[in-house]
Coordinates of C-alpha atoms in Angstrom, one line a residue:
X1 CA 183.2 104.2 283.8
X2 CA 180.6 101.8 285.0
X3 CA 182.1 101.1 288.3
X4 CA 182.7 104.5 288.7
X5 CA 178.4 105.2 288.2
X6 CA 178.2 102.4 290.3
X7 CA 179.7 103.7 293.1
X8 CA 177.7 106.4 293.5
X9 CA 173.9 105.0 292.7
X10 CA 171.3 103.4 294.4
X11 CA 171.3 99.1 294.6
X12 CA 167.8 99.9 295.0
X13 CA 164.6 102.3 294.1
X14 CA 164.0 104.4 297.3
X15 CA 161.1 106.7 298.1
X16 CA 162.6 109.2 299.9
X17 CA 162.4 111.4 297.5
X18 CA 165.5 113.8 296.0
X19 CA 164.3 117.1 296.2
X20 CA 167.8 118.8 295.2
X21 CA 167.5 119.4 291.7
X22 CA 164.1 121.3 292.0
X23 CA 162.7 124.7 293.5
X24 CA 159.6 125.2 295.3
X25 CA 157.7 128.1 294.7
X26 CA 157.4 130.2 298.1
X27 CA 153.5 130.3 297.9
X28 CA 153.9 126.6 299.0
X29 CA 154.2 126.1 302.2
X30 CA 155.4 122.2 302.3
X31 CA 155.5 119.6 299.9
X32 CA 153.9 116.9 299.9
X33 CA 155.2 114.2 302.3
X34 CA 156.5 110.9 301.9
X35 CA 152.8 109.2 302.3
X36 CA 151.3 111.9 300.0
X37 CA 153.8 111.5 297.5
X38 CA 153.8 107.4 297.9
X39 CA 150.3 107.9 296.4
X40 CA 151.3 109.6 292.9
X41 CA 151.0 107.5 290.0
X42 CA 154.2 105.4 289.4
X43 CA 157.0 106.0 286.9
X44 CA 160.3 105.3 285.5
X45 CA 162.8 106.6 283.2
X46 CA 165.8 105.2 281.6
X47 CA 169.1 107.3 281.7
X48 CA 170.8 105.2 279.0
X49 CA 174.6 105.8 279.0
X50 CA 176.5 105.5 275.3
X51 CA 180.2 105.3 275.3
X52 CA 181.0 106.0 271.8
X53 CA 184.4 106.5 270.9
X54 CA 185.5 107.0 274.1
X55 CA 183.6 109.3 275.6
X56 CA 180.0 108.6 277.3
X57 CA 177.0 110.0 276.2
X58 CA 173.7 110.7 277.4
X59 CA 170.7 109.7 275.4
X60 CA 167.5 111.8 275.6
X61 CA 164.2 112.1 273.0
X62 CA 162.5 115.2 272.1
X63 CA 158.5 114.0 272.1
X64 CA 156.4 115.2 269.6
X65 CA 154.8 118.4 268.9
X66 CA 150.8 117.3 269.2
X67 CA 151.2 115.3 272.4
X68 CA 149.0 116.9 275.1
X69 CA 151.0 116.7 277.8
X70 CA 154.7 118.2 277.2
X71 CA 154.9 118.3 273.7
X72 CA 157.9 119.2 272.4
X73 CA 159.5 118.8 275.1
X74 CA 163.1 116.8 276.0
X75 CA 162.7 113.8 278.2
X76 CA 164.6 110.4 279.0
X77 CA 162.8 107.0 277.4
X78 CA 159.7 106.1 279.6
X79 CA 156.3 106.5 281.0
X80 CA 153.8 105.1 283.9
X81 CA 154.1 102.0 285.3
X82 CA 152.0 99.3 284.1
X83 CA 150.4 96.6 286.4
X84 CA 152.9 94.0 284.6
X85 CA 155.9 95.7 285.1
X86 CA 157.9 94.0 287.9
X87 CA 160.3 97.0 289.1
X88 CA 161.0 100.6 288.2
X89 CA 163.8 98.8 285.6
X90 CA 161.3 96.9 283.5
X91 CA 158.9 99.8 283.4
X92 CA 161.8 102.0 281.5
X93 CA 162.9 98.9 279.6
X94 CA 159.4 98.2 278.4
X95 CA 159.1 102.0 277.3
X96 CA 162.3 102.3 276.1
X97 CA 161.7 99.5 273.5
X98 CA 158.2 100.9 272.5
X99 CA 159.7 104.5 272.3
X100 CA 163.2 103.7 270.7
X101 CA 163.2 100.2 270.0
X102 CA 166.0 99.6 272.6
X103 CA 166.5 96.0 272.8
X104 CA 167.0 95.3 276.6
X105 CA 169.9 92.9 275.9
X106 CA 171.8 95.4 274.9
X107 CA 171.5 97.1 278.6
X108 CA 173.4 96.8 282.1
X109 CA 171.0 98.7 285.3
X110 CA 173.7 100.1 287.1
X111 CA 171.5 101.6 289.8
X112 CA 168.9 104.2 290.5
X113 CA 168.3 107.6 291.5
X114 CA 166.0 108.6 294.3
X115 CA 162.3 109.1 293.5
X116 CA 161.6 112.6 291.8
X117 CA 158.1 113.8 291.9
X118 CA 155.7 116.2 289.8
X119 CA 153.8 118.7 290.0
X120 CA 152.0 116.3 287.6
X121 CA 151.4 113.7 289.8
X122 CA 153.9 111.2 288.9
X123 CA 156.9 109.8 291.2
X124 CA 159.3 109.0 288.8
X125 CA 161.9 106.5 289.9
X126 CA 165.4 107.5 287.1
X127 CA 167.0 104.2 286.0
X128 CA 170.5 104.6 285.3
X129 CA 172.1 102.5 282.7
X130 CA 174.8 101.3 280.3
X131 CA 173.8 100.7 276.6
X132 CA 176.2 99.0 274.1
X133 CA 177.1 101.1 271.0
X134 CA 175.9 98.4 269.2
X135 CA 172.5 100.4 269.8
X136 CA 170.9 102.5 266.9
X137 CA 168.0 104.3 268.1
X138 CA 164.8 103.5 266.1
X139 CA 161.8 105.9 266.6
X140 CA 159.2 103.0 266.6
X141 CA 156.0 105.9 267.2
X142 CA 156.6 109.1 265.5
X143 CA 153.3 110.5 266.9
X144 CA 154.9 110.1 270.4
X145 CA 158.7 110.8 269.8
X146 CA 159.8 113.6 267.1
X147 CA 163.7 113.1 267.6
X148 CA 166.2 110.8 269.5
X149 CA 170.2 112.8 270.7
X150 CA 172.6 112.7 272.8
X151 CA 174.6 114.6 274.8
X152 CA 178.4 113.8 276.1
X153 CA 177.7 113.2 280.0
X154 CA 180.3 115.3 281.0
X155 CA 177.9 118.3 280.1
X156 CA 175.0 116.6 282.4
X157 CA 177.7 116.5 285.3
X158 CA 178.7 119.9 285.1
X159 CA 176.9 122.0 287.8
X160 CA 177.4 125.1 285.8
X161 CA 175.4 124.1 282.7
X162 CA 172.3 124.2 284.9
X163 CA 170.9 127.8 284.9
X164 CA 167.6 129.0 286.9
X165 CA 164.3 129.7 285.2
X166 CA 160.7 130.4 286.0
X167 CA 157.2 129.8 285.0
X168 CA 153.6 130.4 286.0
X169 CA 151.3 128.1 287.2
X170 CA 147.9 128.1 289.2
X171 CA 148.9 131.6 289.7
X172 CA 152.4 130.6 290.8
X173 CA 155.7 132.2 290.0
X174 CA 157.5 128.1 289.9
X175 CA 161.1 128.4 289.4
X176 CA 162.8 125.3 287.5
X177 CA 166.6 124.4 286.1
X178 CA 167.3 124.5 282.6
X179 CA 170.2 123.0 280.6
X180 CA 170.7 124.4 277.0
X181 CA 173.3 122.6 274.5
X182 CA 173.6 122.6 271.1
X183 CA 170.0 124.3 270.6
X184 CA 168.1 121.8 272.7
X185 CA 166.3 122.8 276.2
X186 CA 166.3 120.4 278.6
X187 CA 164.0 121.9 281.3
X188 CA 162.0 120.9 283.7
X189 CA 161.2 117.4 285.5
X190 CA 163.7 116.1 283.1
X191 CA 167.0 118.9 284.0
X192 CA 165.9 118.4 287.7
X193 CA 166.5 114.5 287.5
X194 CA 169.5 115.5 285.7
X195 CA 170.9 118.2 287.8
X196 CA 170.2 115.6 291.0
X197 CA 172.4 113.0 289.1
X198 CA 175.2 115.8 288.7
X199 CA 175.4 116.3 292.3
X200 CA 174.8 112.5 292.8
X201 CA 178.5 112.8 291.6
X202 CA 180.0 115.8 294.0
X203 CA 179.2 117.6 290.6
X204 CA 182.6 117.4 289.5
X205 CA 181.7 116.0 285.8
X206 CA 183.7 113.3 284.6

């Protein structure tokens, strides 16, 4: 399996970004360019990859309710970059261990998805990853992260789970992807990096 994800990731964080797994809204013109979006506030998340009894999962965390920004809503371990962190890997490790108490020993980088930005203002560089079933997720700040799931991957690589929503904003009609399973909806910045990592595969699940 880990060859396999290998084989089709980035050695490398890029930013070109991957504009695949989102929609514009046709009010907008263009998007933002490479320079413009070069100048968003840096982030990283961590797509940790479970194989538990034989068949990989997916690990996401539902933050909490009174958060200001996207409470309640689904998202991969973590946040901006701080001036310490070296790369876009030890900016999700570092998160990941304040969010989940993942212990970075217990995780293999096996490459990295193309930038995604936000209308948030955030590039947000997905780190892809293998994590030993040894790991038992720890909610370390409850008033940050309400739940910790997963989901088997072969749902995430399955083009047809992704289905086409919208929302206003700024007096935009902005459409978005959505993945529903098993009562949680994974919408948003995080089903866009997810539906890019589908097709990152030919989209033919696993």
């Amino acid at each position: 399996m880990e060859n396999y994800l290998r084989s089709a990731l980035l050695d490398a964080p890029t930013r070109s970004p991957d504009l695949s797994g989102r929609q514009l809204p046709p009010e907008l013109a263009s998007f933002p360019d490479n320079t413009e979006i070069a100048h968003l506030r840096s982030a990283a998340v961590l797509l940790p990859i479970i194989c538990r009894r034989g068949e990989p999962t997916l690990l996401l965390t539902r933050r909490a309710e009174g958060l200001r920004q996207h409470g309640g809503q689904i998202s991969f371990p973590g946040g901006a970059s701080d001036a310490n962190d070296t790369d876009a890997a030890a900016t999700a490790l570092r998160e990941s261990r304040e969010e989940i108490d993942l212990d970075p020993a217990l995780v293999t980088v096996l490459g990295y998805l193309q930038e995604y930005p936000t209308v948030t203002g955030y590039r947000i560089t997905p780190v892809v990853a293998s994590v030993s079933d040894r790991f038992k997720p720890r909610i370390v700040s409850p008033a940050e992260v309400a739940e910790v799931f997963e989901i088997p991957l072969s749902v995430a690589l399955l083009p047809e789970n992704y289905r086409e929503e919208t929302y206003e904003r700024d007096g935009m009609i902005v459409p978005y992807f959505a993945l529903i399973h098993e009562g949680h909806r994974i919408w948003g910045a995080t089903a866009g990096i997810l539906r890019n990592f589908c097709f990152r595969f030919g989209g033919n699940g696993v």
